Short mmCIF file of C-alpha atoms in Angstrom, two decimals:
data_model
loop_
_atom_site.label_atom_id
_atom_site.label_comp_id
_atom_site.label_asym_id
_atom_site.label_seq_id
_atom_site.Cartn_x
_atom_site.Cartn_y
_atom_site.Cartn_z
CA UNK A 291 -3.02 20.93 18.29
CA UNK A 292 -0.81 21.53 21.35
CA UNK A 293 1.38 19.31 23.42
CA UNK A 294 -0.58 17.39 26.20
CA UNK A 295 1.62 15.98 28.96
CA UNK A 296 -1.15 13.71 30.13
CA UNK A 297 -1.75 12.44 26.58
CA UNK A 298 2.00 11.83 26.24
CA UNK A 299 2.01 9.71 29.48
CA UNK A 300 -1.12 7.82 28.50
CA UNK A 301 0.32 6.96 25.14
CA UNK A 302 3.60 5.69 26.36
CA UNK A 303 2.21 2.24 27.03
CA UNK A 304 0.77 2.06 23.51
CA UNK A 305 4.13 2.77 21.89
CA UNK A 306 5.28 -0.79 21.48
CA UNK A 307 2.03 -1.96 19.85
CA UNK A 308 1.88 1.01 17.53
CA UNK A 309 5.55 0.67 16.54
CA UNK A 310 5.41 -3.04 15.94
CA UNK A 311 2.46 -2.77 13.58
CA UNK A 312 3.24 0.48 11.87
CA UNK A 313 2.93 1.11 8.21
CA UNK A 314 2.06 -0.89 5.21
CA UNK A 315 4.30 1.06 2.93
CA UNK A 316 7.88 0.85 4.39
CA UNK A 317 10.48 0.22 1.76
CA UNK A 318 13.71 0.73 3.51
CA UNK A 319 16.96 -0.91 2.80
CA UNK A 320 18.61 -4.26 3.30
CA UNK A 321 17.99 -7.97 3.76
CA UNK A 322 15.32 -10.66 4.02
CA UNK A 323 12.51 -11.87 6.27
CA UNK A 324 10.33 -14.87 7.10
CA UNK A 325 7.86 -16.74 4.96
CA UNK A 326 4.04 -16.65 5.00
CA UNK A 327 1.45 -18.95 3.56
CA UNK A 328 2.08 -21.64 1.00
CA UNK A 329 -0.33 -23.92 -0.74
CA UNK A 330 1.93 -26.92 -0.59
CA UNK A 331 0.17 -28.35 -3.62
CA UNK A 332 3.03 -29.90 -5.35
CA UNK A 333 2.51 -27.55 -8.36
CA UNK A 334 5.07 -25.30 -9.92
CA UNK A 335 6.82 -23.55 -7.08
CA UNK A 336 6.32 -19.75 -7.06
CA UNK A 337 7.58 -17.16 -4.59
CA UNK A 338 5.76 -13.91 -3.98
CA UNK A 339 7.66 -11.21 -2.01
CA UNK A 340 5.40 -8.89 -0.03
CA UNK A 341 6.47 -5.32 0.80
CA UNK A 342 5.43 -5.50 4.44
CA UNK A 343 4.49 -7.90 7.27
CA UNK A 344 1.46 -10.15 7.17
CA UNK A 345 -1.62 -8.03 7.24
CA UNK A 346 -4.90 -7.32 5.44
CA UNK A 347 -3.10 -5.21 2.85
CA UNK A 348 -2.21 -8.52 1.16
CA UNK A 349 -5.49 -10.32 1.89
CA UNK A 350 -6.08 -11.30 -1.77
CA UNK A 351 -2.83 -13.27 -1.98
CA UNK A 352 -3.33 -15.07 1.31
CA UNK A 353 -6.91 -15.87 0.29
CA UNK A 354 -5.75 -17.22 -2.99
CA UNK A 355 -3.44 -19.69 -1.22
CA UNK A 356 -5.99 -20.58 1.40
CA UNK A 357 -8.87 -21.08 -1.08
CA UNK A 358 -6.75 -23.10 -3.51
CA UNK A 359 -6.99 -20.61 -6.40
CA UNK A 360 -3.28 -20.84 -7.19
CA UNK A 361 -3.40 -24.62 -6.81
CA UNK A 362 -6.15 -24.78 -9.40
CA UNK A 363 -3.69 -22.97 -11.80
CA UNK A 364 -1.03 -25.54 -11.09
CA UNK A 365 1.03 -23.28 -8.85
CA UNK A 366 2.41 -23.79 -5.37
CA UNK A 367 2.69 -20.21 -4.21
CA UNK A 368 4.87 -19.35 -1.16
CA UNK A 369 4.34 -15.86 0.24
CA UNK A 370 7.42 -14.24 1.60
CA UNK A 371 6.66 -11.75 4.36
CA UNK A 372 8.24 -8.29 4.06
CA UNK A 373 9.64 -5.94 6.69
CA UNK A 374 11.49 -2.71 7.27
CA UNK A 375 14.73 -4.24 6.01
CA UNK A 376 13.37 -5.73 2.79
CA UNK A 377 13.09 -4.06 -0.68
CA UNK A 378 10.76 -6.39 -2.61
CA UNK A 379 11.73 -5.15 -6.04
CA UNK A 380 15.38 -5.93 -5.25
CA UNK A 381 14.48 -9.37 -4.00
CA UNK A 382 12.71 -9.93 -7.34
CA UNK A 383 15.52 -8.45 -9.46
CA UNK A 384 18.07 -10.69 -7.66
CA UNK A 385 16.05 -13.77 -8.54
CA UNK A 386 15.07 -14.63 -4.98
CA UNK A 387 11.33 -14.31 -5.81
CA UNK A 388 9.23 -14.81 -8.95
CA UNK A 389 7.02 -11.80 -8.28
CA UNK A 390 7.00 -8.87 -5.89
CA UNK A 391 4.46 -6.30 -4.54
CA UNK A 392 5.85 -2.82 -4.63
CA UNK A 393 4.75 0.81 -4.98
CA UNK A 394 5.20 2.06 -8.55
CA UNK A 395 7.42 5.15 -7.90
CA UNK A 396 9.82 3.23 -5.72
CA UNK A 397 9.97 0.30 -8.15
CA UNK A 398 10.65 2.73 -10.97
CA UNK A 399 13.52 4.19 -9.02
CA UNK A 400 14.95 0.75 -8.60
CA UNK A 401 14.35 0.09 -12.21
CA UNK A 402 16.24 3.21 -13.22
CA UNK A 403 19.09 1.94 -11.09
CA UNK A 404 19.19 -1.34 -13.05
CA UNK A 405 16.54 -3.60 -11.60
CA UNK A 406 14.97 -5.43 -14.62
CA UNK A 407 11.34 -5.51 -13.42
CA UNK A 408 8.04 -4.89 -15.13
CA UNK A 409 4.62 -4.00 -13.66
CA UNK A 410 2.24 -6.71 -14.87
CA UNK A 411 -0.80 -5.81 -12.70
CA UNK A 412 -1.84 -2.66 -10.86
CA UNK A 413 -3.86 -4.17 -8.00
CA UNK A 414 -4.44 -0.96 -6.06
CA UNK A 415 -6.12 1.43 -8.48
CA UNK A 416 -6.02 4.26 -5.95
CA UNK A 417 -3.63 5.74 -3.44
CA UNK A 418 -4.11 4.82 0.21
CA UNK A 419 -2.02 7.64 1.60
CA UNK A 420 -3.42 10.42 3.83
CA UNK A 421 -1.99 13.34 5.73
CA UNK A 422 -3.85 13.38 9.06
CA UNK A 423 -4.18 16.19 11.62
CA UNK A 424 -6.17 16.72 14.78
CA UNK A 425 -9.34 18.63 13.85
CA UNK A 426 -8.32 21.21 16.36
CA UNK A 427 -5.26 22.15 14.20
CA UNK A 428 -7.59 23.55 11.53
CA UNK A 429 -5.67 22.05 8.60
CA UNK A 430 -8.50 21.52 6.08
CA UNK A 431 -6.48 21.94 2.88
CA UNK A 432 -2.97 21.69 1.65
CA UNK A 433 -2.35 25.44 2.06
CA UNK A 434 -3.16 24.96 5.64
CA UNK A 435 0.08 23.14 6.16
CA UNK A 436 1.98 26.43 5.96
CA UNK A 437 3.99 26.90 9.15
CA UNK A 438 3.05 23.53 10.53
CA UNK A 439 5.20 20.61 11.59
CA UNK A 440 4.66 18.11 8.70
CA UNK A 441 5.64 14.57 9.20
CA UNK A 442 6.71 12.27 6.35
CA UNK A 443 8.27 8.81 6.27
CA UNK A 444 10.79 9.49 3.58
CA UNK A 445 12.10 6.51 1.66
CA UNK A 446 10.04 7.53 -1.38
CA UNK A 447 6.78 7.70 0.52
CA UNK A 448 6.78 11.49 0.56
CA UNK A 449 6.32 12.59 -3.05
CA UNK A 450 2.51 12.80 -3.09
CA UNK A 451 2.80 15.20 -0.12
CA UNK A 452 5.58 17.23 -1.71
CA UNK A 453 3.78 17.42 -5.06
CA UNK A 454 0.62 18.61 -3.29
CA UNK A 455 2.50 21.30 -1.31
CA UNK A 456 4.25 22.46 -4.46
CA UNK A 457 0.97 22.66 -6.36
CA UNK A 458 -0.55 24.66 -3.49
CA UNK A 459 2.21 27.26 -3.74
CA UNK A 460 4.16 26.11 -0.70
CA UNK A 461 7.94 25.73 -0.80
CA UNK A 462 8.50 22.45 1.16
CA UNK A 463 12.00 23.58 2.20
CA UNK A 464 10.85 26.80 3.85
CA UNK A 465 7.06 27.12 4.28
CA UNK A 466 6.69 24.08 6.56
CA UNK A 467 8.75 22.43 9.27
CA UNK A 468 9.50 18.93 7.95
CA UNK A 469 9.73 16.13 10.53
CA UNK A 470 11.14 12.73 9.87
CA UNK A 471 8.24 10.58 10.95
CA UNK A 472 8.67 7.09 12.41
CA UNK A 473 6.54 4.36 10.87
CA UNK A 474 3.84 4.93 13.43
CA UNK A 475 1.38 7.64 14.64
CA UNK A 476 2.97 8.46 17.98
CA UNK A 477 4.44 11.76 16.66
CA UNK A 478 0.95 13.02 15.94
CA UNK A 479 -0.66 11.63 19.07
CA UNK A 480 2.10 13.13 21.29
CA UNK A 481 1.86 16.53 19.60
CA UNK A 482 5.35 16.41 17.98
CA UNK A 483 3.77 16.55 14.48
CA UNK A 484 0.83 18.71 13.28
CA UNK A 485 0.14 16.61 10.15
CA UNK A 486 1.27 13.00 9.88
CA UNK A 487 1.42 10.52 7.05
CA UNK A 488 -0.92 7.59 7.37
CA UNK A 489 -2.24 4.81 5.27
CA UNK A 490 -6.05 4.55 5.20
CA UNK A 491 -5.83 0.83 5.96
CA UNK A 492 -3.27 0.92 8.76
CA UNK A 493 -2.00 3.99 10.57
CA UNK A 494 -5.30 5.85 10.34
CA UNK A 495 -6.98 2.88 11.94
CA UNK A 496 -4.37 2.90 14.70
CA UNK A 497 -5.50 6.40 15.55
CA UNK A 498 -9.08 5.32 15.88
CA UNK A 499 -7.98 2.35 18.02
CA UNK A 500 -6.10 4.60 20.45
CA UNK A 501 -7.70 6.09 23.63
CA UNK A 502 -8.11 9.88 23.96
CA UNK A 503 -6.61 10.62 27.42
CA UNK A 504 -8.88 13.62 27.75
CA UNK A 505 -12.12 11.52 27.50
CA UNK A 506 -10.96 7.99 28.31
CA UNK A 507 -12.72 6.92 25.09
CA UNK A 508 -11.37 5.85 21.72
CA UNK A 509 -10.76 8.64 19.19
CA UNK A 510 -13.34 9.05 16.51
CA UNK A 511 -13.02 10.17 12.89
CA UNK A 512 -14.48 13.54 14.01
CA UNK A 513 -11.37 14.18 16.08
CA UNK A 514 -9.29 14.32 12.88
CA UNK A 515 -9.06 15.94 9.43
CA UNK A 516 -7.46 14.26 6.49
CA UNK A 517 -5.90 15.32 3.23
CA UNK A 518 -6.56 12.66 0.61
CA UNK A 519 -4.16 12.74 -2.31
CA UNK A 520 -6.75 11.15 -4.62
CA UNK A 521 -8.92 14.21 -4.07
CA UNK A 522 -6.00 16.66 -4.15
CA UNK A 523 -4.89 15.28 -7.51
CA UNK A 524 -1.34 14.11 -6.58
CA UNK A 525 -2.07 10.36 -6.00
CA UNK A 526 0.53 7.98 -7.13
CA UNK A 527 0.06 4.28 -7.91
CA UNK A 528 0.96 1.91 -5.10
CA UNK A 529 0.70 -1.84 -4.67
CA UNK A 530 1.46 -3.45 -8.07
CA UNK A 531 2.58 -6.99 -9.08
CA UNK A 532 6.08 -6.80 -10.54
CA UNK A 533 7.61 -9.53 -12.64
CA UNK A 534 11.10 -10.12 -14.06
CA UNK A 535 11.57 -8.23 -17.35
CA UNK A 536 14.10 -10.69 -18.64
CA UNK A 537 12.10 -13.74 -17.82
CA UNK A 538 9.00 -12.38 -19.53
CA UNK A 539 10.74 -13.11 -22.81
CA UNK A 540 10.30 -16.80 -21.94
CA UNK A 541 6.95 -18.40 -22.96
CA UNK A 542 6.79 -20.61 -19.88
CA UNK A 543 7.15 -17.62 -17.55
CA UNK A 544 4.55 -15.68 -19.58
CA UNK A 545 2.12 -18.49 -19.04
CA UNK A 546 2.97 -18.78 -15.36
CA UNK A 547 2.45 -15.04 -15.01
CA UNK A 548 -1.09 -15.28 -16.43
CA UNK A 549 -1.89 -18.15 -14.12
CA UNK A 550 -0.42 -16.30 -11.14
CA UNK A 551 -2.51 -13.22 -11.90
CA UNK A 552 -5.66 -15.32 -12.35
CA UNK A 553 -5.22 -16.82 -8.91
CA UNK A 554 -4.40 -13.46 -7.37
CA UNK A 555 -7.40 -11.68 -8.91
CA UNK A 556 -9.69 -14.56 -7.74
CA UNK A 557 -8.19 -14.01 -4.30
CA UNK A 558 -9.01 -10.31 -4.31
CA UNK A 559 -12.55 -11.07 -5.54
CA UNK A 560 -12.90 -13.47 -2.58
CA UNK A 561 -11.62 -10.78 -0.18
CA UNK A 562 -14.14 -8.40 -1.73
CA UNK A 563 -17.11 -10.73 -1.29
CA UNK A 564 -16.04 -12.39 2.02
CA UNK A 565 -14.13 -9.76 3.99
CA UNK A 566 -14.71 -11.52 7.38
CA UNK A 567 -13.27 -14.80 5.99
CA UNK A 568 -10.35 -12.87 4.43
CA UNK A 569 -9.73 -11.36 7.82
CA UNK A 570 -9.72 -14.70 9.53
CA UNK A 571 -7.24 -15.98 6.89
CA UNK A 572 -4.90 -13.07 7.57
CA UNK A 573 -5.16 -13.45 11.33
CA UNK A 574 -4.44 -17.14 11.09
CA UNK A 575 -1.27 -16.31 9.21
CA UNK A 576 0.05 -14.51 12.24
CA UNK A 577 -0.74 -10.83 11.83
CA UNK A 578 0.64 -8.61 14.58
CA UNK A 579 -2.52 -6.60 15.13
CA UNK A 580 -5.82 -8.28 15.87
CA UNK A 581 -9.11 -9.16 14.22
CA UNK A 582 -10.88 -5.79 14.13
CA UNK A 583 -7.77 -4.07 12.73
CA UNK A 584 -7.40 -6.70 10.02
CA UNK A 585 -11.13 -6.46 9.12
CA UNK A 586 -10.61 -2.70 8.78
CA UNK A 587 -7.55 -3.25 6.57
CA UNK A 588 -9.43 -5.70 4.30
CA UNK A 589 -12.33 -3.27 3.98
CA UNK A 590 -10.03 -0.33 3.25
CA UNK A 591 -7.81 -2.08 0.68
CA UNK A 592 -10.96 -3.34 -1.04
CA UNK A 593 -11.79 0.31 -1.60
CA UNK A 594 -8.44 0.70 -3.31
CA UNK A 595 -9.03 -2.29 -5.57
CA UNK A 596 -12.76 -2.11 -6.29
CA UNK A 597 -14.56 -1.09 -8.36
CA UNK A 598 -12.09 -1.63 -11.12
CA UNK A 599 -13.58 -0.27 -14.35
CA UNK A 600 -11.33 -2.23 -16.69
CA UNK A 601 -10.91 -5.24 -14.46
CA UNK A 602 -8.77 -5.74 -11.31
CA UNK A 603 -5.10 -5.25 -12.00
CA UNK A 604 -5.45 -3.53 -15.36
CA UNK A 605 -3.02 -0.65 -15.57
CA UNK A 606 -4.69 2.76 -16.31
CA UNK A 607 -2.33 4.59 -18.61
CA UNK A 608 -3.45 8.06 -17.37
CA UNK A 609 -2.81 7.07 -13.70
CA UNK A 610 0.55 5.59 -14.78
CA UNK A 611 1.57 8.77 -16.58
CA UNK A 612 0.54 10.93 -13.55
CA UNK A 613 2.67 8.75 -11.34
CA UNK A 614 5.63 9.03 -13.68
CA UNK A 615 5.28 12.81 -14.12
CA UNK A 616 5.21 13.38 -10.31
CA UNK A 617 8.13 11.00 -9.81
CA UNK A 618 10.14 12.95 -12.41
CA UNK A 619 9.12 16.53 -11.51
CA UNK A 620 8.62 16.61 -7.75
CA UNK A 621 11.62 17.31 -5.55
CA UNK A 622 11.84 16.19 -1.92
CA UNK A 623 13.53 18.08 0.95
CA UNK A 624 16.93 17.11 -0.38
CA UNK A 625 16.08 18.41 -3.89
CA UNK A 626 15.89 14.87 -5.33
CA UNK A 627 13.29 13.42 -7.65
CA UNK A 628 12.24 9.73 -7.63
CA UNK A 629 13.42 9.18 -11.22
CA UNK A 630 15.30 11.36 -13.67
CA UNK A 631 14.17 9.94 -17.05
CA UNK A 632 11.05 8.58 -18.67
CA UNK A 633 10.66 4.80 -18.08
CA UNK A 634 11.01 2.68 -21.26
CA UNK A 635 8.23 0.66 -22.70
CA UNK A 636 9.19 -2.47 -20.76
CA UNK A 637 8.32 -0.83 -17.47
CA UNK A 638 4.73 -2.00 -17.69
CA UNK A 639 2.41 -4.14 -19.73
CA UNK A 640 -1.25 -5.09 -19.67
CA UNK A 641 -0.72 -8.17 -21.92
CA UNK A 642 -0.71 -10.79 -19.15
CA UNK A 643 -3.30 -9.26 -16.82
CA UNK A 644 -5.70 -8.73 -19.78
CA UNK A 645 -5.41 -12.45 -20.66
CA UNK A 646 -6.05 -13.27 -16.98
CA UNK A 647 -9.13 -11.03 -16.92
CA UNK A 648 -10.48 -12.46 -20.14
CA UNK A 649 -10.15 -16.02 -18.89
CA UNK A 650 -11.67 -15.27 -15.53
CA UNK A 651 -14.56 -13.39 -17.09
CA UNK A 652 -15.22 -16.35 -19.35
CA UNK A 653 -15.37 -18.49 -16.13
CA UNK A 654 -17.93 -16.18 -14.58
CA UNK A 655 -15.67 -14.35 -12.13
CA UNK A 656 -16.69 -10.78 -11.43
CA UNK A 657 -13.39 -8.95 -12.16
CA UNK A 658 -14.76 -5.37 -12.04
CA UNK A 659 -16.69 -5.35 -8.84
CA UNK A 660 -19.09 -2.77 -10.13
CA UNK A 661 -21.54 -3.44 -7.31
CA UNK A 662 -18.91 -3.33 -4.57
CA UNK A 663 -20.02 -1.67 -1.39
CA UNK A 664 -17.62 -1.32 1.60
CA UNK A 665 -18.56 -2.48 5.05
CA UNK A 666 -18.87 -0.46 8.21
CA UNK A 667 -16.14 -1.76 10.56
CA UNK A 668 -15.98 -1.16 14.33
CA UNK A 669 -12.45 -0.92 15.59
CA UNK A 670 -11.73 -2.27 19.05
CA UNK A 671 -9.21 -0.75 21.41
CA UNK A 672 -5.74 -1.58 20.15
CA UNK A 673 -7.22 -3.22 17.10
CA UNK A 674 -8.13 -6.44 19.07
#
C-alpha cells in the first residue's frame, strides 16, 4: 500500500467517529467512568466493570439485565462502563466492583503485581485480534511483515503479534518497523501503517464501514488481507469474568458468583439466539456507533463464544496454558514479557462456572451452542 493524498483528505472527516468508537480492548491506565444498565430489581446489589464502552462486545451482560436473568437469580446487577482510563481488574481488586471483564494476559500481569483476582469464567473461547493490511500490500502470512510498518496498540495488546513474528523467524526489534497505533484504523487507511491491529468485532468493521475514496463505495473484505492469530497458533485468551480471590473463600460470595454466571451465560445464549434484539438492547444503552455496527459486533462476538464444547465460560486448560506460555516467553519491543512467573493455582477455577452450567443445563438452557450459525450482517456507512 502507498500513501494516497486524496484518501487522506477524504478520511479526515471520518476521524472523529473512528476515534470515538475505537477498540474493544483498550486497557490503559487510570480512573473510572460512567454506569450502564441496571436491573433495579431490589435484589443483592452487584457491580460488573466492563473493559470498554457500551457496545456489542458485552451484549450478553446487557441482555441479562434487560431480560431479567440476573433478577431471577436474586441479583440487581449494575454494569459499569469502561474506557481508555479504566483498568477493570484494578477496579475489581480495589473493591469498587464485584466482577470485572478483562483479557487474561493483562489480568495476569496485574495479578503478578498483587491484584487478588481469579478467572471464574472464560466467556470468549477464541481470540478476536487480527492484523489487517490492504490486499495490495501482499502480506498474506506473518513472514510477509518483514520490512513493513507494523502497527500495535501496546498496553499488553501486542503479544499475540510479537509471538507470531518470533515464531516466523522475525526479530520484532529489527525486521519490522514498529508503529505505535492509535486505538483506531486511521493509520492504516491513511497509509501510515502497512499492517494494523484490529478486533474482528470492532476495528475491522470500521474499515468496512469506511468509504474508499478511489471508488466512492464502501470498502469490502476483498480490499484487505488478515492474519488471524487463532489460525497462526499464537492466540491468547481475552474476555473473561474475574472475581475477587479473597472473597471466593466466603460461601455467600461463592453462591453469588454461581448466580452471576448463570445470569451471564443465559444472557449470552439470548444474544446468540436473538442477535437483533441484543443489538437493540446495546443501542438503547447508548452505544457510540450505530445499529449495523452493533449487530456486526454481536454476530462477531458470538463467534468467539459459540460453539463452546464444554459449555460457555468453561476454561480450557490447554488454551490457558498457551496463554500463560506466550505471556511468559514473548518479549515486546522493550524486551519485556507480560508476566515473569507461572501463575499460582488460585489464578483460575472452573468450580463456579461448572455449577452454573450444570444448573442451566438441568433447566434446559443450551449452554454449548453446538448448532450455532453466525448471521450475514450488512454494514452501513459509518456503522449507522
